[in-house]
Amino acid sequence: MKVFNSYGTPERLFEMMKRVNKLNESTLPKDKKNELLKELIAFVMEKLGLSKDQMPNIIISYDEKEAAGMHSFGKYTPETNQLRVVGANRNFADIGRTLVHELKHNEQRIKGILKPDSNNTGSDMENDANAFAGIIMREFGAKNPIIFE
């Protein structure tokens, strides 16, 4: 049995986030989010020193049920070089942090340091991706304060 947190299932957590945050598309519409995500991806790829041909296949899903199915808001699959991020009912900064975290895992794969257990909580690779995502979102947010609305 997988324990998620005191909120119970991922479905319940997702529903609570929607209610507490009153998230909708009026503050930052999906097309504007996608435009900013493209800018963020370019920013991250430059920071990582990666070329366009090293970019994974990125899918931003606006399917509200996908997070529950993945048990997460993002996933990088090295075998297929695919990165999925759930964007439904999340503010941009949260979507961006997940995206940056998973892009860092892509860089770790390219460097040959990503291992099957790299996604374990507390692992060096997971901590590195978390720290990198926090730094990048601060830098990107300083240039684009709308991401925090």
PDB file of C-alpha atoms in Angstrom:
ATOM      1  CA  MET A   1       0.000   0.000   0.000  1.00  0.00           C
ATOM      2  CA  LYS A   2       1.355   3.373  -0.970  1.00  0.00           C
ATOM      3  CA  VAL A   3       0.980   6.171   1.572  1.00  0.00           C
ATOM      4  CA  PHE A   4       0.669   9.628   0.035  1.00  0.00           C
ATOM      5  CA  ASN A   5       0.195  12.012   2.938  1.00  0.00           C
ATOM      6  CA  SER A   6      -2.375  13.102   5.484  1.00  0.00           C
ATOM      7  CA  TYR A   7      -4.699  14.144   2.666  1.00  0.00           C
ATOM      8  CA  GLY A   8      -5.229  10.520   1.590  1.00  0.00           C
ATOM      9  CA  THR A   9      -5.365   9.676  -2.082  1.00  0.00           C
ATOM     10  CA  PRO A  10      -3.849  11.821  -4.827  1.00  0.00           C
ATOM     11  CA  GLU A  11      -7.379  12.396  -6.142  1.00  0.00           C
ATOM     12  CA  ARG A  12      -8.442  13.911  -2.824  1.00  0.00           C
ATOM     13  CA  LEU A  13      -5.323  16.079  -2.636  1.00  0.00           C
ATOM     14  CA  PHE A  14      -5.942  17.340  -6.168  1.00  0.00           C
ATOM     15  CA  GLU A  15      -9.564  18.211  -5.351  1.00  0.00           C
ATOM     16  CA  MET A  16      -8.490  20.014  -2.164  1.00  0.00           C
ATOM     17  CA  MET A  17      -5.898  22.030  -4.092  1.00  0.00           C
ATOM     18  CA  LYS A  18      -8.562  23.187  -6.538  1.00  0.00           C
ATOM     19  CA  ARG A  19     -10.899  24.299  -3.748  1.00  0.00           C
ATOM     20  CA  VAL A  20      -8.295  25.958  -1.528  1.00  0.00           C
ATOM     21  CA  ASN A  21      -6.501  27.749  -4.328  1.00  0.00           C
ATOM     22  CA  LYS A  22      -9.677  28.530  -6.311  1.00  0.00           C
ATOM     23  CA  LEU A  23      -7.636  27.820  -9.408  1.00  0.00           C
ATOM     24  CA  ASN A  24      -9.131  28.560 -12.783  1.00  0.00           C
ATOM     25  CA  GLU A  25      -7.976  29.801 -16.144  1.00  0.00           C
ATOM     26  CA  SER A  26      -9.059  33.431 -15.641  1.00  0.00           C
ATOM     27  CA  THR A  27      -5.845  34.679 -14.023  1.00  0.00           C
ATOM     28  CA  LEU A  28      -3.486  33.127 -16.547  1.00  0.00           C
ATOM     29  CA  PRO A  29      -5.288  31.528 -19.512  1.00  0.00           C
ATOM     30  CA  LYS A  30      -3.978  28.243 -20.927  1.00  0.00           C
ATOM     31  CA  ASP A  31      -2.609  29.861 -24.103  1.00  0.00           C
ATOM     32  CA  LYS A  32      -0.590  32.369 -22.029  1.00  0.00           C
ATOM     33  CA  LYS A  33       0.613  29.535 -19.758  1.00  0.00           C
ATOM     34  CA  ASN A  34       1.786  27.589 -22.802  1.00  0.00           C
ATOM     35  CA  GLU A  35       3.576  30.648 -24.196  1.00  0.00           C
ATOM     36  CA  LEU A  36       5.378  31.155 -20.875  1.00  0.00           C
ATOM     37  CA  LEU A  37       6.179  27.437 -20.666  1.00  0.00           C
ATOM     38  CA  LYS A  38       7.962  27.663 -24.023  1.00  0.00           C
ATOM     39  CA  GLU A  39      10.013  30.579 -22.682  1.00  0.00           C
ATOM     40  CA  LEU A  40      10.766  28.636 -19.505  1.00  0.00           C
ATOM     41  CA  ILE A  41      11.885  25.570 -21.479  1.00  0.00           C
ATOM     42  CA  ALA A  42      14.280  27.670 -23.571  1.00  0.00           C
ATOM     43  CA  PHE A  43      15.577  29.342 -20.392  1.00  0.00           C
ATOM     44  CA  VAL A  44      16.190  25.976 -18.691  1.00  0.00           C
ATOM     45  CA  MET A  45      17.808  24.356 -21.721  1.00  0.00           C
ATOM     46  CA  GLU A  46      20.223  27.288 -21.909  1.00  0.00           C
ATOM     47  CA  LYS A  47      20.995  27.076 -18.167  1.00  0.00           C
ATOM     48  CA  LEU A  48      21.657  23.340 -18.530  1.00  0.00           C
ATOM     49  CA  GLY A  49      23.805  23.900 -21.607  1.00  0.00           C
ATOM     50  CA  LEU A  50      21.667  21.552 -23.686  1.00  0.00           C
ATOM     51  CA  SER A  51      20.838  21.881 -27.370  1.00  0.00           C
ATOM     52  CA  LYS A  52      17.394  21.574 -28.936  1.00  0.00           C
ATOM     53  CA  ASP A  53      18.153  18.038 -30.112  1.00  0.00           C
ATOM     54  CA  GLN A  54      18.722  17.035 -26.467  1.00  0.00           C
ATOM     55  CA  MET A  55      15.254  18.179 -25.413  1.00  0.00           C
ATOM     56  CA  PRO A  56      12.844  15.430 -24.424  1.00  0.00           C
ATOM     57  CA  ASN A  57       9.370  15.072 -25.883  1.00  0.00           C
ATOM     58  CA  ILE A  58       7.389  17.343 -23.536  1.00  0.00           C
ATOM     59  CA  ILE A  59       3.687  16.875 -22.924  1.00  0.00           C
ATOM     60  CA  ILE A  60       1.712  19.304 -20.771  1.00  0.00           C
ATOM     61  CA  SER A  61      -1.553  17.587 -19.918  1.00  0.00           C
ATOM     62  CA  TYR A  62      -4.667  19.466 -18.914  1.00  0.00           C
ATOM     63  CA  ASP A  63      -6.447  16.227 -17.990  1.00  0.00           C
ATOM     64  CA  GLU A  64      -7.500  16.595 -14.346  1.00  0.00           C
ATOM     65  CA  LYS A  65      -7.423  12.833 -13.740  1.00  0.00           C
ATOM     66  CA  GLU A  66      -3.875  12.277 -14.991  1.00  0.00           C
ATOM     67  CA  ALA A  67      -2.164  13.302 -11.741  1.00  0.00           C
ATOM     68  CA  ALA A  68      -4.024  10.581  -9.858  1.00  0.00           C
ATOM     69  CA  GLY A  69      -3.050   8.005 -12.473  1.00  0.00           C
ATOM     70  CA  MET A  70       0.638   8.967 -12.276  1.00  0.00           C
ATOM     71  CA  HIS A  71       0.557   9.511  -8.490  1.00  0.00           C
ATOM     72  CA  SER A  72       2.466  12.676  -9.273  1.00  0.00           C
ATOM     73  CA  PHE A  73       2.209  15.966 -11.143  1.00  0.00           C
ATOM     74  CA  GLY A  74       5.153  15.157 -13.392  1.00  0.00           C
ATOM     75  CA  LYS A  75       7.186  12.284 -14.753  1.00  0.00           C
ATOM     76  CA  TYR A  76      10.283  11.853 -16.876  1.00  0.00           C
ATOM     77  CA  THR A  77      10.651   8.496 -18.625  1.00  0.00           C
ATOM     78  CA  PRO A  78      14.276   8.064 -19.741  1.00  0.00           C
ATOM     79  CA  GLU A  79      13.548   4.981 -21.877  1.00  0.00           C
ATOM     80  CA  THR A  80      11.285   6.991 -24.180  1.00  0.00           C
ATOM     81  CA  ASN A  81      12.798  10.411 -23.424  1.00  0.00           C
ATOM     82  CA  GLN A  82       9.308  11.671 -22.638  1.00  0.00           C
ATOM     83  CA  LEU A  83       8.425  14.244 -20.005  1.00  0.00           C
ATOM     84  CA  ARG A  84       4.809  14.645 -18.821  1.00  0.00           C
ATOM     85  CA  VAL A  85       3.544  17.430 -16.586  1.00  0.00           C
ATOM     86  CA  VAL A  86      -0.004  17.900 -15.373  1.00  0.00           C
ATOM     87  CA  GLY A  87      -1.090  21.495 -15.908  1.00  0.00           C
ATOM     88  CA  ALA A  88      -4.778  21.285 -15.016  1.00  0.00           C
ATOM     89  CA  ASN A  89      -5.868  23.468 -12.094  1.00  0.00           C
ATOM     90  CA  ARG A  90      -2.322  24.399 -11.070  1.00  0.00           C
ATOM     91  CA  ASN A  91      -0.748  27.820 -10.986  1.00  0.00           C
ATOM     92  CA  PHE A  92       2.072  28.504 -13.389  1.00  0.00           C
ATOM     93  CA  ALA A  93       4.837  28.517 -10.781  1.00  0.00           C
ATOM     94  CA  ASP A  94       3.850  25.017  -9.681  1.00  0.00           C
ATOM     95  CA  ILE A  95       3.637  23.698 -13.250  1.00  0.00           C
ATOM     96  CA  GLY A  96       6.975  25.338 -14.036  1.00  0.00           C
ATOM     97  CA  ARG A  97       8.706  23.913 -10.978  1.00  0.00           C
ATOM     98  CA  THR A  98       7.588  20.416 -11.970  1.00  0.00           C
ATOM     99  CA  LEU A  99       8.696  20.949 -15.563  1.00  0.00           C
ATOM    100  CA  VAL A 100      12.131  22.242 -14.533  1.00  0.00           C
ATOM    101  CA  HIS A 101      12.579  19.360 -12.078  1.00  0.00           C
ATOM    102  CA  GLU A 102      11.884  16.811 -14.830  1.00  0.00           C
ATOM    103  CA  LEU A 103      14.122  18.640 -17.326  1.00  0.00           C
ATOM    104  CA  LYS A 104      16.936  18.300 -14.790  1.00  0.00           C
ATOM    105  CA  HIS A 105      16.352  14.533 -14.799  1.00  0.00           C
ATOM    106  CA  ASN A 106      16.718  14.653 -18.593  1.00  0.00           C
ATOM    107  CA  GLU A 107      20.106  16.346 -18.172  1.00  0.00           C
ATOM    108  CA  GLN A 108      21.101  13.713 -15.601  1.00  0.00           C
ATOM    109  CA  ARG A 109      20.228  10.996 -18.160  1.00  0.00           C
ATOM    110  CA  ILE A 110      22.310  12.720 -20.835  1.00  0.00           C
ATOM    111  CA  LYS A 111      25.265  12.871 -18.422  1.00  0.00           C
ATOM    112  CA  GLY A 112      24.806   9.161 -17.675  1.00  0.00           C
ATOM    113  CA  ILE A 113      24.234   9.651 -13.952  1.00  0.00           C
ATOM    114  CA  LEU A 114      20.494   8.908 -13.786  1.00  0.00           C
ATOM    115  CA  LYS A 115      19.829   5.497 -12.260  1.00  0.00           C
ATOM    116  CA  PRO A 116      16.612   3.472 -11.805  1.00  0.00           C
ATOM    117  CA  ASP A 117      16.386   4.533  -8.146  1.00  0.00           C
ATOM    118  CA  SER A 118      17.224   8.190  -8.819  1.00  0.00           C
ATOM    119  CA  ASN A 119      13.627   9.221  -8.207  1.00  0.00           C
ATOM    120  CA  ASN A 120      13.654   7.940  -4.622  1.00  0.00           C
ATOM    121  CA  THR A 121      12.876  10.659  -2.110  1.00  0.00           C
ATOM    122  CA  GLY A 122      16.129  11.953  -0.640  1.00  0.00           C
ATOM    123  CA  SER A 123      18.373  10.536  -3.372  1.00  0.00           C
ATOM    124  CA  ASP A 124      21.153  12.765  -4.668  1.00  0.00           C
ATOM    125  CA  MET A 125      19.520  12.971  -8.119  1.00  0.00           C
ATOM    126  CA  GLU A 126      16.101  13.872  -6.685  1.00  0.00           C
ATOM    127  CA  ASN A 127      17.558  16.478  -4.329  1.00  0.00           C
ATOM    128  CA  ASP A 128      19.582  17.945  -7.189  1.00  0.00           C
ATOM    129  CA  ALA A 129      16.450  18.234  -9.366  1.00  0.00           C
ATOM    130  CA  ASN A 130      14.482  19.815  -6.504  1.00  0.00           C
ATOM    131  CA  ALA A 131      17.168  22.389  -5.741  1.00  0.00           C
ATOM    132  CA  PHE A 132      17.691  23.241  -9.404  1.00  0.00           C
ATOM    133  CA  ALA A 133      13.938  23.723  -9.930  1.00  0.00           C
ATOM    134  CA  GLY A 134      13.702  26.096  -6.974  1.00  0.00           C
ATOM    135  CA  ILE A 135      16.618  28.214  -8.201  1.00  0.00           C
ATOM    136  CA  ILE A 136      15.357  28.379 -11.774  1.00  0.00           C
ATOM    137  CA  MET A 137      11.818  29.346 -10.757  1.00  0.00           C
ATOM    138  CA  ARG A 138      13.173  32.214  -8.650  1.00  0.00           C
ATOM    139  CA  GLU A 139      15.292  33.451 -11.558  1.00  0.00           C
ATOM    140  CA  PHE A 140      12.512  33.048 -14.128  1.00  0.00           C
ATOM    141  CA  GLY A 141       9.943  34.571 -11.758  1.00  0.00           C
ATOM    142  CA  ALA A 142      12.113  37.642 -11.205  1.00  0.00           C
ATOM    143  CA  LYS A 143      11.856  38.308 -14.965  1.00  0.00           C
ATOM    144  CA  ASN A 144       8.214  37.159 -15.233  1.00  0.00           C
ATOM    145  CA  PRO A 145       6.355  38.023 -12.000  1.00  0.00           C
ATOM    146  CA  ILE A 146       3.016  37.061 -13.574  1.00  0.00           C
ATOM    147  CA  ILE A 147       3.909  33.401 -12.924  1.00  0.00           C
ATOM    148  CA  PHE A 148       3.150  33.860  -9.229  1.00  0.00           C
ATOM    149  CA  GLU A 149      -0.425  35.094  -9.766  1.00  0.00           C
TER     150      GLU A 149
END
